[in-house]
């Protein structure tokens, strides 16, 4: 009897360890998603019909063709130009530069590494 009880106790210990390990893995991945969701929430525009643009780059020459000069600033705001080491770049898993992220009040509208695509998006918001 004692041998079976030891075996059962050993199996229970293994099951508890596996469940604990799975719980830790799940909590860690949930935390990463929460971090990303929190950052996106912080990045979003406050009102409808407004956009925030974030650019992430390693060298300012990468965004040299980015044309923000005639954009209606009451609608589109360039919130930040971050280098690749920034915590937002890490949390959003950005590993190609430059990367542009445009957000409205609901979330990400455009995410691109193409400067021309970004400029094309901005054409709709140019001042006359």
CSV table of N, CA and C in Angstrom, one decimal:
chain,number,residue,atom,x,y,z
A,1,UNK,N,0.8,-1.2,0.0
A,1,UNK,CA,0.0,0.0,0.0
A,1,UNK,C,0.9,1.3,0.0
A,2,UNK,N,1.9,1.3,0.8
A,2,UNK,CA,2.7,2.5,0.9
A,2,UNK,C,3.4,2.8,-0.4
A,3,UNK,N,3.7,1.8,-1.2
A,3,UNK,CA,4.4,2.0,-2.5
A,3,UNK,C,3.4,2.7,-3.4
A,4,UNK,N,2.1,2.2,-3.5
A,4,UNK,CA,1.1,2.8,-4.3
A,4,UNK,C,0.9,4.3,-3.9
A,5,UNK,N,0.8,4.5,-2.6
A,5,UNK,CA,0.6,5.9,-2.1
A,5,UNK,C,1.8,6.8,-2.5
A,6,UNK,N,3.0,6.3,-2.5
A,6,UNK,CA,4.1,7.1,-2.9
A,6,UNK,C,4.1,7.4,-4.4
A,7,UNK,N,3.7,6.3,-5.2
A,7,UNK,CA,3.6,6.5,-6.6
A,7,UNK,C,2.5,7.6,-6.9
A,8,UNK,N,1.3,7.5,-6.3
A,8,UNK,CA,0.2,8.4,-6.5
A,8,UNK,C,0.7,9.8,-6.0
A,9,UNK,N,1.4,9.9,-4.9
A,9,UNK,CA,1.9,11.2,-4.5
A,9,UNK,C,2.9,11.8,-5.4
A,10,UNK,N,3.7,11.0,-6.0
A,10,UNK,CA,4.7,11.4,-7.0
A,10,UNK,C,4.0,11.9,-8.3
A,11,UNK,N,3.0,11.2,-8.7
A,11,UNK,CA,2.2,11.6,-9.9
A,11,UNK,C,1.5,12.9,-9.7
A,12,UNK,N,1.0,13.0,-8.5
A,12,UNK,CA,0.3,14.3,-8.1
A,12,UNK,C,1.2,15.5,-8.1
A,13,UNK,N,2.4,15.2,-7.6
A,13,UNK,CA,3.4,16.3,-7.6
A,13,UNK,C,3.8,16.7,-9.0
A,14,UNK,N,3.9,15.7,-9.9
A,14,UNK,CA,4.3,16.0,-11.3
A,14,UNK,C,3.1,16.8,-12.0
A,15,UNK,N,1.9,16.4,-11.7
A,15,UNK,CA,0.7,17.1,-12.3
A,15,UNK,C,0.7,18.5,-11.8
A,16,UNK,N,0.9,18.7,-10.5
A,16,UNK,CA,0.9,20.1,-9.9
A,16,UNK,C,2.0,20.9,-10.5
A,17,UNK,N,3.2,20.3,-10.7
A,17,UNK,CA,4.3,21.1,-11.3
A,17,UNK,C,3.9,21.5,-12.7
A,18,UNK,N,3.4,20.6,-13.5
A,18,UNK,CA,3.0,20.9,-14.9
A,18,UNK,C,1.9,22.0,-14.9
A,19,UNK,N,0.9,21.9,-14.1
A,19,UNK,CA,-0.1,22.9,-14.0
A,19,UNK,C,0.4,24.3,-13.6
A,20,UNK,N,1.3,24.3,-12.6
A,20,UNK,CA,2.0,25.5,-12.2
A,20,UNK,C,2.8,26.1,-13.3
A,21,UNK,N,3.5,25.3,-14.0
A,21,UNK,CA,4.3,25.8,-15.2
A,21,UNK,C,3.4,26.4,-16.2
A,22,UNK,N,2.3,25.7,-16.6
A,22,UNK,CA,1.4,26.2,-17.6
A,22,UNK,C,0.8,27.5,-17.1
A,23,UNK,N,0.4,27.6,-15.9
A,23,UNK,CA,-0.1,28.8,-15.4
A,23,UNK,C,0.9,30.0,-15.5
A,24,UNK,N,2.1,29.7,-15.2
A,24,UNK,CA,3.1,30.8,-15.2
A,24,UNK,C,3.3,31.2,-16.7
A,25,UNK,N,3.4,30.3,-17.6
A,25,UNK,CA,3.5,30.6,-19.0
A,25,UNK,C,2.3,31.4,-19.5
A,26,UNK,N,1.1,31.0,-19.2
A,26,UNK,CA,0.0,31.8,-19.6
A,26,UNK,C,0.0,33.2,-19.0
A,27,UNK,N,0.3,33.3,-17.8
A,27,UNK,CA,0.4,34.6,-17.1
A,27,UNK,C,1.4,35.5,-17.8
A,28,UNK,N,2.5,35.0,-18.1
A,28,UNK,CA,3.6,35.8,-18.8
A,28,UNK,C,3.1,36.3,-20.2
A,29,UNK,N,2.5,35.4,-20.9
A,29,UNK,CA,2.1,35.8,-22.3
A,29,UNK,C,0.9,36.8,-22.2
A,30,UNK,N,0.0,36.6,-21.2
A,30,UNK,CA,-1.1,37.6,-21.0
A,30,UNK,C,-0.5,38.9,-20.6
A,31,UNK,N,0.5,38.9,-19.8
A,31,UNK,CA,1.2,40.2,-19.4
A,31,UNK,C,1.8,40.9,-20.6
A,32,UNK,N,2.4,40.2,-21.5
A,32,UNK,CA,2.9,40.8,-22.7
A,32,UNK,C,1.8,41.5,-23.5
A,33,UNK,N,0.7,40.8,-23.7
A,33,UNK,CA,-0.4,41.3,-24.4
A,33,UNK,C,-1.0,42.5,-23.7
A,34,UNK,N,-1.1,42.4,-22.4
A,34,UNK,CA,-1.6,43.6,-21.6
A,34,UNK,C,-0.7,44.8,-21.8
A,35,UNK,N,0.6,44.5,-21.8
A,35,UNK,CA,1.5,45.6,-22.0
A,35,UNK,C,1.3,46.3,-23.4
A,36,UNK,N,1.2,45.4,-24.4
A,36,UNK,CA,1.0,46.0,-25.8
A,36,UNK,C,-0.4,46.7,-25.8
A,37,UNK,N,-1.4,46.1,-25.3
A,37,UNK,CA,-2.7,46.8,-25.3
A,37,UNK,C,-2.7,48.1,-24.5
A,38,UNK,N,-2.0,48.1,-23.4
A,38,UNK,CA,-1.9,49.4,-22.6
A,38,UNK,C,-1.2,50.5,-23.4
A,39,UNK,N,-0.1,50.1,-24.1
A,39,UNK,CA,0.7,51.0,-24.9
A,39,UNK,C,-0.2,51.6,-26.0
A,40,UNK,N,-0.9,50.7,-26.7
A,40,UNK,CA,-1.8,51.1,-27.8
A,40,UNK,C,-2.8,52.1,-27.3
A,41,UNK,N,-3.4,51.8,-26.1
A,41,UNK,CA,-4.4,52.6,-25.5
A,41,UNK,C,-3.8,54.0,-25.2
A,42,UNK,N,-2.6,54.1,-24.8
A,42,UNK,CA,-1.9,55.3,-24.5
A,42,UNK,C,-1.6,56.1,-25.8
A,43,UNK,N,-1.4,55.4,-26.9
A,43,UNK,CA,-1.0,56.0,-28.2
A,43,UNK,C,-2.2,56.6,-29.0
A,44,UNK,N,-3.4,56.0,-28.7
A,44,UNK,CA,-4.6,56.4,-29.5
A,44,UNK,C,-4.9,57.9,-29.4
A,45,UNK,N,-5.5,58.4,-30.5
A,45,UNK,CA,-6.1,59.7,-30.5
A,45,UNK,C,-7.2,59.8,-29.5
A,46,UNK,N,-7.5,61.0,-28.9
A,46,UNK,CA,-8.5,61.1,-27.9
A,46,UNK,C,-9.9,61.2,-28.5
A,47,UNK,N,-10.0,61.8,-29.7
A,47,UNK,CA,-11.3,62.1,-30.3
A,47,UNK,C,-11.4,61.4,-31.7
A,48,UNK,N,-12.7,61.3,-32.1
A,48,UNK,CA,-13.0,60.8,-33.5
A,48,UNK,C,-12.4,61.7,-34.5
A,49,UNK,N,-12.1,61.2,-35.7
A,49,UNK,CA,-11.6,62.0,-36.8
A,49,UNK,C,-10.2,62.7,-36.4
A,50,UNK,N,-9.5,62.1,-35.5
A,50,UNK,CA,-8.1,62.6,-35.2
A,50,UNK,C,-7.2,61.4,-35.4
A,51,UNK,N,-6.0,61.6,-35.7
A,51,UNK,CA,-5.0,60.6,-35.9
A,51,UNK,C,-3.7,61.0,-35.2
A,52,UNK,N,-3.0,60.0,-34.7
A,52,UNK,CA,-1.7,60.1,-34.1
A,52,UNK,C,-0.7,59.3,-34.9
A,53,UNK,N,0.4,59.9,-35.2
A,53,UNK,CA,1.4,59.1,-36.0
A,53,UNK,C,2.6,58.9,-35.1
A,54,UNK,N,3.1,57.7,-35.1
A,54,UNK,CA,4.4,57.4,-34.4
A,54,UNK,C,5.3,56.8,-35.4
A,55,UNK,N,6.5,57.3,-35.4
A,55,UNK,CA,7.6,56.7,-36.3
A,55,UNK,C,8.7,56.2,-35.4
A,56,UNK,N,9.2,55.0,-35.9
A,56,UNK,CA,10.3,54.4,-35.2
A,56,UNK,C,11.4,54.1,-36.2
A,57,UNK,N,12.6,54.6,-35.9
A,57,UNK,CA,13.7,54.5,-36.8
A,57,UNK,C,15.0,54.3,-36.1
A,58,UNK,N,16.0,53.9,-36.9
A,58,UNK,CA,17.3,53.7,-36.3
A,58,UNK,C,18.2,54.9,-36.7
A,59,UNK,N,17.9,55.5,-37.8
A,59,UNK,CA,18.7,56.6,-38.3
A,59,UNK,C,17.7,57.6,-38.9
A,60,UNK,N,17.8,58.9,-38.6
A,60,UNK,CA,16.9,59.9,-39.1
A,60,UNK,C,16.8,59.9,-40.6
A,61,UNK,N,17.9,59.5,-41.3
A,61,UNK,CA,17.9,59.5,-42.8
A,61,UNK,C,16.9,58.5,-43.3
A,62,UNK,N,16.5,57.5,-42.5
A,62,UNK,CA,15.5,56.5,-43.0
A,62,UNK,C,14.1,57.1,-43.2
A,63,UNK,N,13.8,58.2,-42.6
A,63,UNK,CA,12.5,58.9,-42.7
A,63,UNK,C,12.6,60.2,-43.5
A,64,UNK,N,13.7,60.3,-44.2
A,64,UNK,CA,14.0,61.6,-45.0
A,64,UNK,C,12.9,62.0,-46.0
A,65,UNK,N,12.2,61.0,-46.6
A,65,UNK,CA,11.2,61.2,-47.6
A,65,UNK,C,9.8,61.4,-46.9
A,66,UNK,N,9.7,61.3,-45.6
A,66,UNK,CA,8.5,61.5,-44.9
A,66,UNK,C,8.0,63.0,-45.0
A,67,UNK,N,6.9,63.2,-45.6
A,67,UNK,CA,6.4,64.6,-45.8
A,67,UNK,C,5.2,64.9,-44.9
A,68,UNK,N,5.5,65.6,-43.9
A,68,UNK,CA,4.5,66.0,-42.9
A,68,UNK,C,4.2,67.5,-43.0
A,69,UNK,N,4.8,68.2,-43.9
A,69,UNK,CA,4.9,69.6,-43.9
A,69,UNK,C,3.5,70.3,-44.2
A,70,UNK,N,2.6,69.7,-45.0
A,70,UNK,CA,1.4,70.4,-45.3
A,70,UNK,C,0.2,69.7,-44.7
A,71,UNK,N,0.4,68.9,-43.7
A,71,UNK,CA,-0.7,68.1,-43.1
A,71,UNK,C,-1.5,69.1,-42.1
A,72,UNK,N,-2.8,68.9,-42.2
A,72,UNK,CA,-3.7,69.6,-41.3
A,72,UNK,C,-3.5,69.2,-39.8
A,73,UNK,N,-2.8,70.0,-39.0
A,73,UNK,CA,-2.4,69.6,-37.7
A,73,UNK,C,-3.6,69.5,-36.7
A,74,UNK,N,-4.8,70.0,-37.1
A,74,UNK,CA,-5.9,69.8,-36.2
A,74,UNK,C,-6.5,68.4,-36.4
A,75,UNK,N,-6.1,67.7,-37.4
A,75,UNK,CA,-6.6,66.3,-37.6
A,75,UNK,C,-5.5,65.3,-37.4
A,76,UNK,N,-4.3,65.5,-37.8
A,76,UNK,CA,-3.2,64.6,-37.7
A,76,UNK,C,-2.1,65.2,-36.9
A,77,UNK,N,-1.6,64.4,-35.9
A,77,UNK,CA,-0.5,64.9,-35.1
A,77,UNK,C,0.6,63.9,-35.1
A,78,UNK,N,1.8,64.4,-35.3
A,78,UNK,CA,3.0,63.6,-35.2
A,78,UNK,C,3.4,63.6,-33.7
A,79,UNK,N,3.0,62.6,-33.0
A,79,UNK,CA,3.2,62.6,-31.6
A,79,UNK,C,4.7,62.4,-31.2
A,80,UNK,N,5.3,61.5,-31.9
A,80,UNK,CA,6.7,61.2,-31.5
A,80,UNK,C,7.5,60.5,-32.6
A,81,UNK,N,8.7,60.8,-32.6
A,81,UNK,CA,9.6,60.1,-33.5
A,81,UNK,C,10.6,59.4,-32.6
A,82,UNK,N,10.5,58.1,-32.5
A,82,UNK,CA,11.3,57.3,-31.6
A,82,UNK,C,12.4,56.5,-32.2
A,83,UNK,N,13.5,56.4,-31.6
A,83,UNK,CA,14.5,55.6,-32.1
A,83,UNK,C,14.1,54.1,-31.8
A,84,UNK,N,14.8,53.2,-32.4
A,84,UNK,CA,14.4,51.8,-32.3
A,84,UNK,C,14.5,51.2,-30.9
A,85,UNK,N,15.3,51.8,-30.0
A,85,UNK,CA,15.4,51.3,-28.6
A,85,UNK,C,14.3,51.6,-27.7
A,86,UNK,N,13.4,52.5,-28.1
A,86,UNK,CA,12.3,52.9,-27.3
A,86,UNK,C,11.4,51.8,-26.8
A,87,UNK,N,10.9,51.9,-25.6
A,87,UNK,CA,10.1,50.8,-25.0
A,87,UNK,C,8.8,50.5,-25.9
A,88,UNK,N,8.3,51.5,-26.5
A,88,UNK,CA,7.1,51.2,-27.4
A,88,UNK,C,7.5,50.3,-28.6
A,89,UNK,N,8.7,50.5,-29.2
A,89,UNK,CA,9.1,49.7,-30.3
A,89,UNK,C,9.3,48.2,-29.8
A,90,UNK,N,9.8,48.1,-28.6
A,90,UNK,CA,10.0,46.7,-28.1
A,90,UNK,C,8.6,46.1,-27.8
A,91,UNK,N,7.7,46.8,-27.1
A,91,UNK,CA,6.4,46.2,-26.7
A,91,UNK,C,5.6,45.9,-28.0
A,92,UNK,N,5.7,46.7,-29.0
A,92,UNK,CA,4.9,46.5,-30.2
A,92,UNK,C,5.6,45.5,-31.2
A,93,UNK,N,6.7,45.0,-30.8
A,93,UNK,CA,7.5,44.0,-31.5
A,93,UNK,C,7.9,44.5,-32.9
A,94,UNK,N,8.4,45.8,-32.9
A,94,UNK,CA,8.8,46.4,-34.2
A,94,UNK,C,10.3,46.0,-34.3
A,95,UNK,N,10.6,45.3,-35.4
A,95,UNK,CA,12.0,44.9,-35.7
A,95,UNK,C,12.4,45.3,-37.1
A,96,UNK,N,11.6,46.1,-37.8
A,96,UNK,CA,12.0,46.6,-39.1
A,96,UNK,C,11.8,48.1,-39.1
A,97,UNK,N,12.9,48.8,-39.6
A,97,UNK,CA,12.8,50.2,-39.5
A,97,UNK,C,13.1,50.9,-40.8
A,98,UNK,N,12.5,52.0,-41.1
A,98,UNK,CA,11.5,52.7,-40.2
A,98,UNK,C,10.2,52.0,-40.2
A,99,UNK,N,9.4,52.2,-39.2
A,99,UNK,CA,8.1,51.7,-39.1
A,99,UNK,C,7.2,52.9,-38.6
A,100,UNK,N,6.1,53.1,-39.3
A,100,UNK,CA,5.1,54.1,-39.0
A,100,UNK,C,3.9,53.5,-38.5
A,101,UNK,N,3.3,54.0,-37.4
A,101,UNK,CA,2.0,53.5,-36.9
A,101,UNK,C,1.1,54.7,-36.7
A,102,UNK,N,-0.1,54.5,-37.4
A,102,UNK,CA,-1.1,55.6,-37.3
A,102,UNK,C,-2.3,55.0,-36.5
A,103,UNK,N,-2.7,55.8,-35.5
A,103,UNK,CA,-3.8,55.4,-34.7
A,103,UNK,C,-4.9,56.4,-34.7
A,104,UNK,N,-6.2,55.9,-34.7
A,104,UNK,CA,-7.3,56.9,-34.4
A,104,UNK,C,-7.8,56.6,-33.0
A,105,UNK,N,-9.0,57.0,-32.7
A,105,UNK,CA,-9.4,56.9,-31.3
A,105,UNK,C,-9.8,55.4,-30.9
A,106,UNK,N,-9.8,54.5,-31.9
A,106,UNK,CA,-10.1,53.1,-31.7
A,106,UNK,C,-8.9,52.2,-31.7
A,107,UNK,N,-7.9,52.6,-32.4
A,107,UNK,CA,-6.7,51.7,-32.4
A,107,UNK,C,-5.9,52.0,-33.7
A,108,UNK,N,-5.1,51.0,-34.0
A,108,UNK,CA,-4.2,51.1,-35.2
A,108,UNK,C,-4.9,51.1,-36.5
A,109,UNK,N,-4.7,52.1,-37.3
A,109,UNK,CA,-5.3,52.3,-38.6
A,109,UNK,C,-4.3,51.8,-39.7
A,110,UNK,N,-3.1,52.1,-39.5
A,110,UNK,CA,-2.0,51.8,-40.5
A,110,UNK,C,-0.7,51.5,-39.7
A,111,UNK,N,-0.1,50.4,-40.2
A,111,UNK,CA,1.2,50.1,-39.7
A,111,UNK,C,2.0,49.7,-40.9
A,112,UNK,N,3.1,50.5,-41.2
A,112,UNK,CA,3.8,50.3,-42.4
A,112,UNK,C,5.3,50.6,-42.2
A,113,UNK,N,6.1,50.0,-43.1
A,113,UNK,CA,7.6,50.3,-43.1
A,113,UNK,C,7.9,51.1,-44.3
A,114,UNK,N,6.9,51.4,-45.1
A,114,UNK,CA,7.1,52.1,-46.4
A,114,UNK,C,6.7,53.6,-46.3
A,115,UNK,N,7.7,54.4,-46.4
A,115,UNK,CA,7.6,55.9,-46.3
A,115,UNK,C,6.6,56.4,-47.3
A,116,UNK,N,6.6,55.8,-48.6
A,116,UNK,CA,5.7,56.3,-49.6
A,116,UNK,C,4.2,55.9,-49.2
A,117,UNK,N,4.0,54.8,-48.6
A,117,UNK,CA,2.7,54.4,-48.2
A,117,UNK,C,2.2,55.4,-47.1
A,118,UNK,N,3.1,55.8,-46.2
A,118,UNK,CA,2.7,56.7,-45.2
A,118,UNK,C,2.4,58.1,-45.8
A,119,UNK,N,3.2,58.5,-46.8
A,119,UNK,CA,2.9,59.8,-47.5
A,119,UNK,C,1.5,59.7,-48.2
A,120,UNK,N,1.2,58.6,-48.8
A,120,UNK,CA,0.0,58.4,-49.5
A,120,UNK,C,-1.2,58.5,-48.5
A,121,UNK,N,-1.1,57.9,-47.4
A,121,UNK,CA,-2.1,58.1,-46.3
A,121,UNK,C,-2.3,59.5,-46.0
A,122,UNK,N,-1.2,60.3,-45.8
A,122,UNK,CA,-1.3,61.7,-45.4
A,122,UNK,C,-1.9,62.6,-46.5
A,123,UNK,N,-2.0,62.2,-47.7
A,123,UNK,CA,-2.5,63.0,-48.8
A,123,UNK,C,-4.0,63.4,-48.5
A,124,UNK,N,-4.7,62.6,-47.9
A,124,UNK,CA,-6.1,62.9,-47.5
A,124,UNK,C,-6.2,64.0,-46.5
A,125,UNK,N,-5.2,64.3,-45.8
A,125,UNK,CA,-5.2,65.3,-44.7
A,125,UNK,C,-4.4,66.5,-45.0
A,126,UNK,N,-4.1,66.8,-46.2
A,126,UNK,CA,-3.2,67.9,-46.6
A,126,UNK,C,-4.1,69.2,-46.6
A,127,UNK,N,-3.5,70.3,-46.2
A,127,UNK,CA,-4.1,71.6,-46.2
A,127,UNK,C,-4.1,72.1,-47.7
A,128,UNK,N,-5.1,72.8,-48.1
A,128,UNK,CA,-5.1,73.4,-49.5
A,128,UNK,C,-4.2,74.5,-49.6
